[in-house]
């Protein structure tokens, strides 16, 4: 019987050889970063020769890098390879003890740092200052909307929003996402954030 598999792991599941599957999973995990780099290169239609020229090495060196495993990579290789595809390499060192909330705060401070850089760059230029002000408003609006859209996935918040929709006569189906999104938009516009997510 012919069956079609959507991934290597699905194919290995179909074969039923657990040791083969475990070996494949290990090999795939050893090449996670390299696979991402190759995908990045392919997406931007960059050849190994292009990468080699920009990195100042031979095409065979790039080929060897792509055939290797993640533990063989140097940070400088990753940074140089990504730069050839128009990307900047960035790494974060964070304590392993950090909670999810600590990580969220870290990213929030990163956003603030970028916004403050925008303020400094625009200072003294009226056009740039106006653009920076619009960017701040857009960032705030988008962040609030994204956070609320995430909060809707918490059952008590979704229930509360659904009750608000029913009371306002906007609809009756608690799981109707467009209505919830509309309610979120209203909350963002009217700054009724606590009313939307208070359980």
Short mmCIF file of N, CA and C in Angstrom, two decimals:
data_model
loop_
_atom_site.label_atom_id
_atom_site.label_comp_id
_atom_site.label_asym_id
_atom_site.label_seq_id
_atom_site.Cartn_x
_atom_site.Cartn_y
_atom_site.Cartn_z
N UNK A 1 0.84 -1.19 0.00
CA UNK A 1 0.00 0.00 0.00
C UNK A 1 0.88 1.25 0.00
N UNK A 2 0.61 2.17 -0.92
CA UNK A 2 1.38 3.41 -1.01
C UNK A 2 0.78 4.46 -0.10
N UNK A 3 1.62 5.07 0.73
CA UNK A 3 1.17 6.17 1.57
C UNK A 3 2.11 7.35 1.36
N UNK A 4 1.56 8.53 1.50
CA UNK A 4 2.37 9.73 1.30
C UNK A 4 2.68 10.35 2.66
N UNK A 5 3.95 10.69 2.88
CA UNK A 5 4.38 11.31 4.13
C UNK A 5 4.72 12.77 3.88
N UNK A 6 4.38 13.61 4.85
CA UNK A 6 4.64 15.05 4.73
C UNK A 6 5.99 15.45 5.31
N UNK A 7 6.64 14.53 6.02
CA UNK A 7 7.94 14.84 6.60
C UNK A 7 8.74 13.55 6.78
N UNK A 8 10.03 13.72 7.03
CA UNK A 8 10.89 12.56 7.27
C UNK A 8 10.40 11.79 8.48
N UNK A 9 9.99 12.49 9.52
CA UNK A 9 9.54 11.83 10.75
C UNK A 9 8.26 11.05 10.52
N UNK A 10 7.35 11.58 9.69
CA UNK A 10 6.14 10.83 9.35
C UNK A 10 6.49 9.56 8.60
N UNK A 11 7.44 9.67 7.67
CA UNK A 11 7.90 8.50 6.91
C UNK A 11 8.49 7.45 7.85
N UNK A 12 9.31 7.89 8.81
CA UNK A 12 9.92 6.96 9.76
C UNK A 12 8.88 6.34 10.68
N UNK A 13 7.85 7.11 11.02
CA UNK A 13 6.74 6.55 11.80
C UNK A 13 6.06 5.41 11.04
N UNK A 14 5.88 5.66 9.73
CA UNK A 14 5.23 4.65 8.89
C UNK A 14 6.08 3.39 8.78
N UNK A 15 7.41 3.57 8.72
CA UNK A 15 8.32 2.41 8.64
C UNK A 15 8.28 1.63 9.94
N UNK A 16 8.18 2.35 11.06
CA UNK A 16 8.04 1.69 12.35
C UNK A 16 9.34 1.27 13.02
N UNK A 17 10.47 1.77 12.53
CA UNK A 17 11.76 1.44 13.13
C UNK A 17 12.14 2.55 14.12
N UNK A 18 11.96 2.27 15.42
CA UNK A 18 12.18 3.28 16.45
C UNK A 18 13.64 3.75 16.53
N UNK A 19 14.58 2.81 16.42
CA UNK A 19 16.00 3.19 16.51
C UNK A 19 16.40 4.08 15.33
N UNK A 20 15.85 3.79 14.16
CA UNK A 20 16.12 4.61 12.98
C UNK A 20 15.53 6.01 13.18
N UNK A 21 14.33 6.06 13.75
CA UNK A 21 13.68 7.34 14.00
C UNK A 21 14.47 8.16 15.02
N UNK A 22 14.92 7.52 16.10
CA UNK A 22 15.70 8.23 17.13
C UNK A 22 16.98 8.79 16.54
N UNK A 23 17.63 8.01 15.68
CA UNK A 23 18.87 8.46 15.03
C UNK A 23 18.59 9.67 14.13
N UNK A 24 17.48 9.60 13.39
CA UNK A 24 17.11 10.70 12.49
C UNK A 24 16.80 11.97 13.28
N UNK A 25 16.07 11.83 14.38
CA UNK A 25 15.72 12.99 15.22
C UNK A 25 16.99 13.64 15.76
N UNK A 26 17.95 12.81 16.19
CA UNK A 26 19.22 13.33 16.71
C UNK A 26 19.99 14.07 15.62
N UNK A 27 20.04 13.48 14.41
CA UNK A 27 20.77 14.11 13.31
C UNK A 27 20.12 15.43 12.89
N UNK A 28 18.78 15.44 12.87
CA UNK A 28 18.06 16.67 12.51
C UNK A 28 18.34 17.76 13.54
N UNK A 29 18.32 17.40 14.83
CA UNK A 29 18.54 18.39 15.89
C UNK A 29 19.99 18.91 15.86
N UNK A 30 20.92 18.07 15.38
CA UNK A 30 22.32 18.50 15.29
C UNK A 30 22.54 19.53 14.19
N UNK A 31 21.57 19.65 13.28
CA UNK A 31 21.72 20.54 12.12
C UNK A 31 20.63 21.60 12.05
N UNK A 32 20.06 21.92 13.18
CA UNK A 32 18.95 22.88 13.20
C UNK A 32 19.36 24.26 12.70
N UNK A 33 20.48 24.79 13.21
CA UNK A 33 20.94 26.13 12.80
C UNK A 33 21.38 26.11 11.34
N UNK A 34 22.13 25.07 10.97
CA UNK A 34 22.61 24.97 9.58
C UNK A 34 21.44 24.89 8.61
N UNK A 35 20.41 24.13 8.97
CA UNK A 35 19.23 24.03 8.11
C UNK A 35 18.57 25.39 7.93
N UNK A 36 18.51 26.17 9.02
CA UNK A 36 17.93 27.52 8.93
C UNK A 36 18.77 28.42 8.03
N UNK A 37 20.10 28.30 8.13
CA UNK A 37 20.99 29.11 7.29
C UNK A 37 20.80 28.77 5.81
N UNK A 38 20.73 27.47 5.51
CA UNK A 38 20.54 27.03 4.12
C UNK A 38 19.20 27.53 3.59
N UNK A 39 18.16 27.44 4.42
CA UNK A 39 16.83 27.93 4.02
C UNK A 39 16.87 29.43 3.76
N UNK A 40 17.61 30.15 4.60
CA UNK A 40 17.75 31.60 4.43
C UNK A 40 18.43 31.91 3.09
N UNK A 41 19.48 31.17 2.80
CA UNK A 41 20.22 31.37 1.53
C UNK A 41 19.31 31.08 0.34
N UNK A 42 18.57 29.98 0.42
CA UNK A 42 17.69 29.59 -0.69
C UNK A 42 16.55 30.60 -0.88
N UNK A 43 16.00 31.08 0.22
CA UNK A 43 14.91 32.05 0.17
C UNK A 43 15.33 33.33 -0.54
N UNK A 44 16.59 33.72 -0.34
CA UNK A 44 17.08 34.97 -0.93
C UNK A 44 17.85 34.74 -2.22
N UNK A 45 17.75 33.51 -2.74
CA UNK A 45 18.35 33.17 -4.04
C UNK A 45 19.84 33.52 -4.08
N UNK A 46 20.54 33.13 -3.01
CA UNK A 46 21.97 33.38 -2.92
C UNK A 46 22.69 32.04 -3.08
N UNK A 47 23.69 31.98 -3.93
CA UNK A 47 24.41 30.73 -4.16
C UNK A 47 25.55 30.56 -3.15
N UNK A 48 26.06 29.34 -3.07
CA UNK A 48 27.22 29.10 -2.21
C UNK A 48 28.40 29.96 -2.66
N UNK A 49 28.52 30.12 -3.97
CA UNK A 49 29.62 30.95 -4.50
C UNK A 49 29.47 32.41 -4.06
N UNK A 50 28.23 32.91 -4.06
CA UNK A 50 27.97 34.27 -3.59
C UNK A 50 28.39 34.42 -2.13
N UNK A 51 27.99 33.42 -1.33
CA UNK A 51 28.34 33.43 0.10
C UNK A 51 29.86 33.43 0.26
N UNK A 52 30.52 32.55 -0.50
CA UNK A 52 31.98 32.42 -0.40
C UNK A 52 32.67 33.73 -0.75
N UNK A 53 32.19 34.38 -1.81
CA UNK A 53 32.81 35.64 -2.24
C UNK A 53 32.69 36.70 -1.16
N UNK A 54 31.51 36.80 -0.56
CA UNK A 54 31.28 37.82 0.46
C UNK A 54 31.99 37.48 1.78
N UNK A 55 32.15 36.18 2.05
CA UNK A 55 32.82 35.77 3.29
C UNK A 55 34.34 35.74 3.11
N UNK A 56 34.80 35.85 1.85
CA UNK A 56 36.23 35.82 1.59
C UNK A 56 36.83 34.44 1.76
N UNK A 57 36.08 33.43 1.33
CA UNK A 57 36.59 32.06 1.41
C UNK A 57 36.22 31.33 0.12
N UNK A 58 36.48 30.02 0.06
CA UNK A 58 36.16 29.25 -1.14
C UNK A 58 34.75 28.69 -1.06
N UNK A 59 34.21 28.33 -2.22
CA UNK A 59 32.88 27.71 -2.26
C UNK A 59 32.88 26.37 -1.54
N UNK A 60 34.01 25.66 -1.60
CA UNK A 60 34.08 24.36 -0.93
C UNK A 60 34.03 24.54 0.59
N UNK A 61 34.53 25.66 1.09
CA UNK A 61 34.46 25.94 2.53
C UNK A 61 33.01 26.14 2.96
N UNK A 62 32.24 26.86 2.13
CA UNK A 62 30.82 27.07 2.42
C UNK A 62 30.08 25.73 2.35
N UNK A 63 30.40 24.92 1.35
CA UNK A 63 29.79 23.61 1.19
C UNK A 63 30.06 22.74 2.42
N UNK A 64 31.28 22.77 2.89
CA UNK A 64 31.66 21.98 4.08
C UNK A 64 30.90 22.47 5.30
N UNK A 65 30.77 23.79 5.42
CA UNK A 65 30.02 24.38 6.53
C UNK A 65 28.57 23.89 6.51
N UNK A 66 27.97 23.86 5.31
CA UNK A 66 26.58 23.45 5.18
C UNK A 66 26.38 21.96 5.39
N UNK A 67 27.43 21.17 5.21
CA UNK A 67 27.32 19.72 5.42
C UNK A 67 27.63 19.32 6.86
N UNK A 68 28.11 20.28 7.66
CA UNK A 68 28.52 19.99 9.02
C UNK A 68 27.36 19.95 10.00
N UNK A 69 27.71 20.02 11.27
CA UNK A 69 26.70 20.06 12.33
C UNK A 69 26.84 21.37 13.11
N UNK A 70 25.79 21.71 13.83
CA UNK A 70 25.73 23.00 14.52
C UNK A 70 26.92 23.23 15.46
N UNK A 71 27.36 22.18 16.13
CA UNK A 71 28.44 22.35 17.10
C UNK A 71 29.77 22.72 16.45
N UNK A 72 29.87 22.52 15.13
CA UNK A 72 31.10 22.92 14.41
C UNK A 72 31.11 24.39 14.03
N UNK A 73 29.94 25.02 14.12
CA UNK A 73 29.83 26.43 13.71
C UNK A 73 30.47 27.37 14.71
N UNK A 74 31.09 28.42 14.18
CA UNK A 74 31.57 29.51 15.02
C UNK A 74 30.58 30.66 14.89
N UNK A 75 30.46 31.47 15.92
CA UNK A 75 29.54 32.61 15.87
C UNK A 75 29.89 33.53 14.71
N UNK A 76 31.19 33.66 14.43
CA UNK A 76 31.62 34.52 13.33
C UNK A 76 31.15 33.96 11.98
N UNK A 77 31.09 32.62 11.85
CA UNK A 77 30.57 32.00 10.62
C UNK A 77 29.10 32.32 10.44
N UNK A 78 28.34 32.18 11.53
CA UNK A 78 26.90 32.44 11.47
C UNK A 78 26.66 33.90 11.09
N UNK A 79 27.38 34.81 11.75
CA UNK A 79 27.20 36.25 11.50
C UNK A 79 27.55 36.59 10.06
N UNK A 80 28.68 36.05 9.56
CA UNK A 80 29.12 36.36 8.20
C UNK A 80 28.15 35.78 7.17
N UNK A 81 27.71 34.55 7.39
CA UNK A 81 26.77 33.88 6.47
C UNK A 81 25.46 34.68 6.40
N UNK A 82 24.94 35.08 7.58
CA UNK A 82 23.68 35.83 7.61
C UNK A 82 23.83 37.19 6.95
N UNK A 83 24.98 37.83 7.15
CA UNK A 83 25.22 39.13 6.53
C UNK A 83 25.17 39.04 5.01
N UNK A 84 25.63 37.92 4.47
CA UNK A 84 25.59 37.71 3.01
C UNK A 84 24.16 37.64 2.49
N UNK A 85 23.22 37.29 3.37
CA UNK A 85 21.81 37.18 2.98
C UNK A 85 21.02 38.43 3.39
N UNK A 86 21.77 39.45 3.87
CA UNK A 86 21.11 40.70 4.24
C UNK A 86 20.54 40.71 5.65
N UNK A 87 21.06 39.86 6.52
CA UNK A 87 20.57 39.79 7.90
C UNK A 87 21.69 40.12 8.89
N UNK A 88 21.29 40.62 10.04
CA UNK A 88 22.24 40.88 11.12
C UNK A 88 22.06 39.81 12.18
N UNK A 89 23.16 39.22 12.59
CA UNK A 89 23.11 38.19 13.63
C UNK A 89 23.04 38.84 15.00
N UNK A 90 22.11 38.38 15.82
CA UNK A 90 21.96 38.91 17.17
C UNK A 90 21.76 37.76 18.13
N UNK A 91 22.47 37.78 19.24
CA UNK A 91 22.33 36.72 20.25
C UNK A 91 22.05 37.35 21.60
N UNK A 92 21.24 36.68 22.38
CA UNK A 92 20.91 37.16 23.72
C UNK A 92 21.39 36.16 24.75
N UNK A 93 22.06 36.65 25.77
CA UNK A 93 22.45 35.81 26.89
C UNK A 93 21.54 36.16 28.05
N UNK A 94 20.70 35.21 28.44
CA UNK A 94 19.77 35.45 29.54
C UNK A 94 19.92 34.35 30.58
N UNK A 95 19.68 34.69 31.84
CA UNK A 95 19.81 33.68 32.90
C UNK A 95 18.85 32.52 32.68
N UNK A 96 19.32 31.31 32.92
CA UNK A 96 18.46 30.13 32.75
C UNK A 96 17.35 30.10 33.80
N UNK A 97 17.51 30.90 34.86
CA UNK A 97 16.50 30.94 35.92
C UNK A 97 15.33 31.86 35.58
N UNK A 98 15.43 32.60 34.48
CA UNK A 98 14.38 33.55 34.13
C UNK A 98 13.05 32.85 33.89
N UNK A 99 12.00 33.48 34.35
CA UNK A 99 10.65 32.99 34.10
C UNK A 99 10.16 33.55 32.76
N UNK A 100 9.02 33.08 32.31
CA UNK A 100 8.43 33.63 31.07
C UNK A 100 8.20 35.13 31.21
N UNK A 101 7.77 35.56 32.40
CA UNK A 101 7.52 36.98 32.62
C UNK A 101 8.82 37.78 32.53
N UNK A 102 9.92 37.23 33.04
CA UNK A 102 11.22 37.89 32.92
C UNK A 102 11.59 38.08 31.45
N UNK A 103 11.34 37.05 30.63
CA UNK A 103 11.67 37.13 29.20
C UNK A 103 10.81 38.16 28.49
N UNK A 104 9.53 38.22 28.87
CA UNK A 104 8.62 39.21 28.27
C UNK A 104 9.09 40.63 28.60
N UNK A 105 9.48 40.84 29.88
CA UNK A 105 9.98 42.17 30.29
C UNK A 105 11.26 42.52 29.53
N UNK A 106 12.13 41.53 29.34
CA UNK A 106 13.38 41.76 28.61
C UNK A 106 13.08 42.28 27.19
N UNK A 107 12.13 41.63 26.51
CA UNK A 107 11.78 42.05 25.15
C UNK A 107 11.10 43.41 25.16
N UNK A 108 10.31 43.69 26.20
CA UNK A 108 9.67 45.00 26.32
C UNK A 108 10.72 46.10 26.43
N UNK A 109 11.75 45.85 27.23
CA UNK A 109 12.83 46.84 27.37
C UNK A 109 13.60 47.00 26.06
N UNK A 110 13.72 45.91 25.28
CA UNK A 110 14.37 46.01 23.97
C UNK A 110 13.58 46.95 23.05
N UNK A 111 12.25 46.83 23.11
CA UNK A 111 11.40 47.70 22.30
C UNK A 111 11.59 49.16 22.73
N UNK A 112 11.63 49.39 24.05
CA UNK A 112 11.83 50.75 24.57
C UNK A 112 13.17 51.30 24.10
N UNK A 113 14.22 50.48 24.13
CA UNK A 113 15.54 50.92 23.68
C UNK A 113 15.52 51.37 22.22
N UNK A 114 14.82 50.59 21.37
CA UNK A 114 14.72 50.94 19.95
C UNK A 114 13.95 52.25 19.78
N UNK A 115 12.88 52.41 20.55
CA UNK A 115 12.09 53.65 20.46
C UNK A 115 12.91 54.86 20.91
N UNK A 116 13.70 54.67 21.96
CA UNK A 116 14.54 55.78 22.45
C UNK A 116 15.63 56.14 21.43
N UNK A 117 16.14 55.12 20.72
CA UNK A 117 17.11 55.38 19.65
C UNK A 117 16.44 56.21 18.56
N UNK A 118 15.20 55.89 18.24
CA UNK A 118 14.44 56.65 17.25
C UNK A 118 14.28 58.10 17.69
N UNK A 119 14.02 58.31 19.00
CA UNK A 119 13.87 59.67 19.54
C UNK A 119 15.15 60.47 19.34
N UNK A 120 16.27 59.84 19.67
CA UNK A 120 17.57 60.53 19.56
C UNK A 120 17.87 60.89 18.10
N UNK A 121 17.60 59.95 17.19
CA UNK A 121 17.89 60.17 15.78
C UNK A 121 17.02 61.26 15.17
N UNK A 122 15.79 61.39 15.68
CA UNK A 122 14.86 62.36 15.08
C UNK A 122 14.94 63.75 15.69
N UNK A 123 15.66 63.88 16.81
CA UNK A 123 15.71 65.16 17.54
C UNK A 123 16.24 66.29 16.65
N UNK A 124 15.47 67.38 16.62
CA UNK A 124 15.89 68.56 15.86
C UNK A 124 15.37 68.61 14.44
N UNK A 125 14.74 67.53 13.98
CA UNK A 125 14.17 67.49 12.63
C UNK A 125 12.66 67.31 12.77
N UNK A 126 11.90 68.34 12.43
CA UNK A 126 10.45 68.31 12.65
C UNK A 126 9.76 67.15 11.95
N UNK A 127 10.18 66.87 10.72
CA UNK A 127 9.56 65.79 9.95
C UNK A 127 9.84 64.44 10.61
N UNK A 128 11.11 64.24 10.99
CA UNK A 128 11.47 62.98 11.64
C UNK A 128 10.81 62.85 13.02
N UNK A 129 10.71 63.97 13.74
CA UNK A 129 10.05 63.93 15.05
C UNK A 129 8.58 63.54 14.92
N UNK A 130 7.92 64.07 13.89
CA UNK A 130 6.51 63.73 13.66
C UNK A 130 6.38 62.24 13.32
N UNK A 131 7.33 61.75 12.50
CA UNK A 131 7.32 60.33 12.16
C UNK A 131 7.58 59.46 13.37
N UNK A 132 8.51 59.89 14.24
CA UNK A 132 8.81 59.15 15.46
C UNK A 132 7.60 59.11 16.39
N UNK A 133 6.89 60.23 16.47
CA UNK A 133 5.69 60.28 17.32
C UNK A 133 4.63 59.30 16.81
N UNK A 134 4.43 59.28 15.47
CA UNK A 134 3.47 58.34 14.88
C UNK A 134 3.90 56.90 15.15
N UNK A 135 5.20 56.66 15.07
CA UNK A 135 5.71 55.31 15.30
C UNK A 135 5.46 54.86 16.74
N UNK A 136 5.57 55.79 17.68
CA UNK A 136 5.30 55.46 19.08
C UNK A 136 3.83 55.07 19.27
N UNK A 137 2.94 55.86 18.67
CA UNK A 137 1.50 55.57 18.78
C UNK A 137 1.19 54.23 18.12
N UNK A 138 1.77 54.00 16.94
CA UNK A 138 1.53 52.74 16.22
C UNK A 138 2.05 51.55 17.03
N UNK A 139 3.24 51.72 17.64
CA UNK A 139 3.81 50.64 18.45
C UNK A 139 2.92 50.33 19.63
N UNK A 140 2.47 51.36 20.33
CA UNK A 140 1.59 51.16 21.50
C UNK A 140 0.30 50.46 21.09
N UNK A 141 -0.33 50.95 20.02
CA UNK A 141 -1.59 50.37 19.56
C UNK A 141 -1.41 48.91 19.18
N UNK A 142 -0.35 48.62 18.41
CA UNK A 142 -0.11 47.24 17.98
C UNK A 142 0.19 46.32 19.15
N UNK A 143 1.00 46.81 20.11
CA UNK A 143 1.35 45.98 21.26
C UNK A 143 0.12 45.64 22.09
N UNK A 144 -0.71 46.67 22.36
CA UNK A 144 -1.92 46.44 23.15
C UNK A 144 -2.83 45.45 22.43
N UNK A 145 -2.98 45.63 21.12
CA UNK A 145 -3.85 44.74 20.35
C UNK A 145 -3.30 43.31 20.35
N UNK A 146 -1.99 43.16 20.16
CA UNK A 146 -1.39 41.82 20.15
C UNK A 146 -1.52 41.13 21.50
N UNK A 147 -1.32 41.90 22.58
CA UNK A 147 -1.44 41.32 23.92
C UNK A 147 -2.88 40.88 24.18
N UNK A 148 -3.83 41.71 23.77
CA UNK A 148 -5.24 41.36 23.97
C UNK A 148 -5.63 40.15 23.12
N UNK A 149 -5.12 40.08 21.90
CA UNK A 149 -5.42 38.92 21.05
C UNK A 149 -4.85 37.64 21.65
N UNK A 150 -3.72 37.77 22.33
CA UNK A 150 -3.15 36.61 23.03
C UNK A 150 -4.00 36.28 24.26
N UNK A 151 -4.43 37.33 24.99
CA UNK A 151 -5.22 37.13 26.20
C UNK A 151 -6.54 36.42 25.92
N UNK A 152 -7.10 36.63 24.72
CA UNK A 152 -8.36 36.00 24.35
C UNK A 152 -8.24 34.47 24.37
N UNK A 153 -7.00 33.97 24.25
CA UNK A 153 -6.79 32.52 24.27
C UNK A 153 -6.89 31.95 25.69
N UNK A 154 -6.95 32.82 26.70
CA UNK A 154 -7.16 32.38 28.08
C UNK A 154 -8.66 32.22 28.26
N UNK A 155 -9.13 31.03 28.62
CA UNK A 155 -10.58 30.78 28.67
C UNK A 155 -11.39 31.81 29.44
N UNK A 156 -10.93 32.26 30.63
CA UNK A 156 -11.74 33.21 31.40
C UNK A 156 -11.85 34.55 30.69
N UNK A 157 -10.81 34.95 29.95
CA UNK A 157 -10.85 36.21 29.22
C UNK A 157 -11.79 36.10 28.03
N UNK A 158 -11.71 34.98 27.32
CA UNK A 158 -12.62 34.78 26.18
C UNK A 158 -14.07 34.78 26.65
N UNK A 159 -14.33 34.13 27.80
CA UNK A 159 -15.68 34.10 28.34
C UNK A 159 -16.16 35.51 28.67
N UNK A 160 -15.28 36.29 29.30
CA UNK A 160 -15.64 37.67 29.67
C UNK A 160 -15.94 38.51 28.43
N UNK A 161 -15.10 38.39 27.41
CA UNK A 161 -15.34 39.15 26.17
C UNK A 161 -16.64 38.73 25.52
N UNK A 162 -16.91 37.42 25.52
CA UNK A 162 -18.14 36.92 24.92
C UNK A 162 -19.36 37.46 25.66
N UNK A 163 -19.27 37.53 27.00
CA UNK A 163 -20.37 38.10 27.79
C UNK A 163 -20.58 39.57 27.44
N UNK A 164 -19.46 40.30 27.28
CA UNK A 164 -19.55 41.72 26.93
C UNK A 164 -20.22 41.90 25.57
N UNK A 165 -19.89 40.99 24.63
CA UNK A 165 -20.47 41.07 23.29
C UNK A 165 -21.97 40.81 23.35
N UNK A 166 -22.36 39.78 24.14
CA UNK A 166 -23.79 39.46 24.26
C UNK A 166 -24.56 40.64 24.88
N UNK A 167 -24.00 41.23 25.94
CA UNK A 167 -24.67 42.34 26.61
C UNK A 167 -24.80 43.57 25.71
N UNK A 168 -23.80 43.76 24.82
CA UNK A 168 -23.84 44.93 23.94
C UNK A 168 -24.71 44.69 22.72
N UNK A 169 -25.18 43.43 22.55
CA UNK A 169 -26.02 43.10 21.40
C UNK A 169 -25.26 42.93 20.11
N UNK A 170 -23.91 42.79 20.22
CA UNK A 170 -23.09 42.66 19.01
C UNK A 170 -23.15 41.27 18.41
N UNK A 171 -23.61 40.31 19.17
CA UNK A 171 -23.65 38.94 18.67
C UNK A 171 -23.91 37.98 19.81
N UNK A 172 -24.07 36.70 19.46
CA UNK A 172 -24.39 35.71 20.49
C UNK A 172 -23.41 34.55 20.53
N UNK A 173 -22.58 34.40 19.51
CA UNK A 173 -21.67 33.25 19.47
C UNK A 173 -20.38 33.57 20.21
N UNK A 174 -20.12 32.87 21.38
CA UNK A 174 -18.92 33.18 22.15
C UNK A 174 -17.62 32.90 21.42
N UNK A 175 -17.65 32.03 20.43
CA UNK A 175 -16.40 31.65 19.76
C UNK A 175 -16.19 32.39 18.44
N UNK A 176 -17.01 33.40 18.17
CA UNK A 176 -16.88 34.12 16.92
C UNK A 176 -15.71 35.09 16.99
N UNK A 177 -14.60 34.70 16.35
CA UNK A 177 -13.37 35.48 16.44
C UNK A 177 -13.48 36.91 15.91
N UNK A 178 -14.17 37.13 14.77
CA UNK A 178 -14.25 38.52 14.29
C UNK A 178 -14.90 39.45 15.32
N UNK A 179 -15.89 38.95 16.05
CA UNK A 179 -16.53 39.78 17.06
C UNK A 179 -15.57 40.07 18.20
N UNK A 180 -14.80 39.06 18.60
CA UNK A 180 -13.82 39.28 19.66
C UNK A 180 -12.76 40.28 19.22
N UNK A 181 -12.32 40.14 17.96
CA UNK A 181 -11.32 41.07 17.43
C UNK A 181 -11.87 42.48 17.40
N UNK A 182 -13.15 42.61 17.02
CA UNK A 182 -13.79 43.93 17.00
C UNK A 182 -13.85 44.51 18.40
N UNK A 183 -14.17 43.65 19.38
CA UNK A 183 -14.23 44.10 20.77
C UNK A 183 -12.84 44.57 21.24
N UNK A 184 -11.81 43.83 20.82
CA UNK A 184 -10.43 44.21 21.15
C UNK A 184 -10.11 45.57 20.53
N UNK A 185 -10.49 45.76 19.26
CA UNK A 185 -10.25 47.05 18.61
C UNK A 185 -10.92 48.19 19.38
N UNK A 186 -12.17 47.94 19.83
CA UNK A 186 -12.88 48.96 20.59
C UNK A 186 -12.16 49.24 21.90
N UNK A 187 -11.68 48.17 22.55
CA UNK A 187 -10.97 48.32 23.82
C UNK A 187 -9.70 49.11 23.66
N UNK A 188 -8.99 48.86 22.56
CA UNK A 188 -7.75 49.60 22.30
C UNK A 188 -8.07 51.08 22.07
N UNK A 189 -9.10 51.34 21.26
CA UNK A 189 -9.46 52.72 20.95
C UNK A 189 -9.92 53.47 22.20
N UNK A 190 -10.70 52.77 23.06
CA UNK A 190 -11.29 53.43 24.22
C UNK A 190 -10.45 53.22 25.48
N UNK A 191 -9.31 52.53 25.34
CA UNK A 191 -8.43 52.26 26.47
C UNK A 191 -9.12 51.54 27.61
N UNK A 192 -10.04 50.62 27.29
CA UNK A 192 -10.75 49.85 28.32
C UNK A 192 -10.07 48.48 28.48
N UNK A 193 -8.77 48.49 28.63
CA UNK A 193 -8.00 47.25 28.63
C UNK A 193 -8.34 46.39 29.84
N UNK A 194 -8.38 47.00 31.03
CA UNK A 194 -8.64 46.22 32.24
C UNK A 194 -10.01 45.59 32.18
N UNK A 195 -10.99 46.30 31.63
CA UNK A 195 -12.35 45.76 31.53
C UNK A 195 -12.38 44.55 30.61
N UNK A 196 -11.50 44.55 29.61
CA UNK A 196 -11.50 43.44 28.65
C UNK A 196 -10.89 42.17 29.24
N UNK A 197 -9.85 42.30 30.04
CA UNK A 197 -9.11 41.09 30.44
C UNK A 197 -9.23 40.76 31.93
N UNK A 198 -10.00 41.53 32.69
CA UNK A 198 -10.13 41.24 34.12
C UNK A 198 -11.01 40.02 34.32
N UNK A 199 -10.41 38.96 34.90
CA UNK A 199 -11.17 37.72 35.15
C UNK A 199 -11.78 37.74 36.55
#
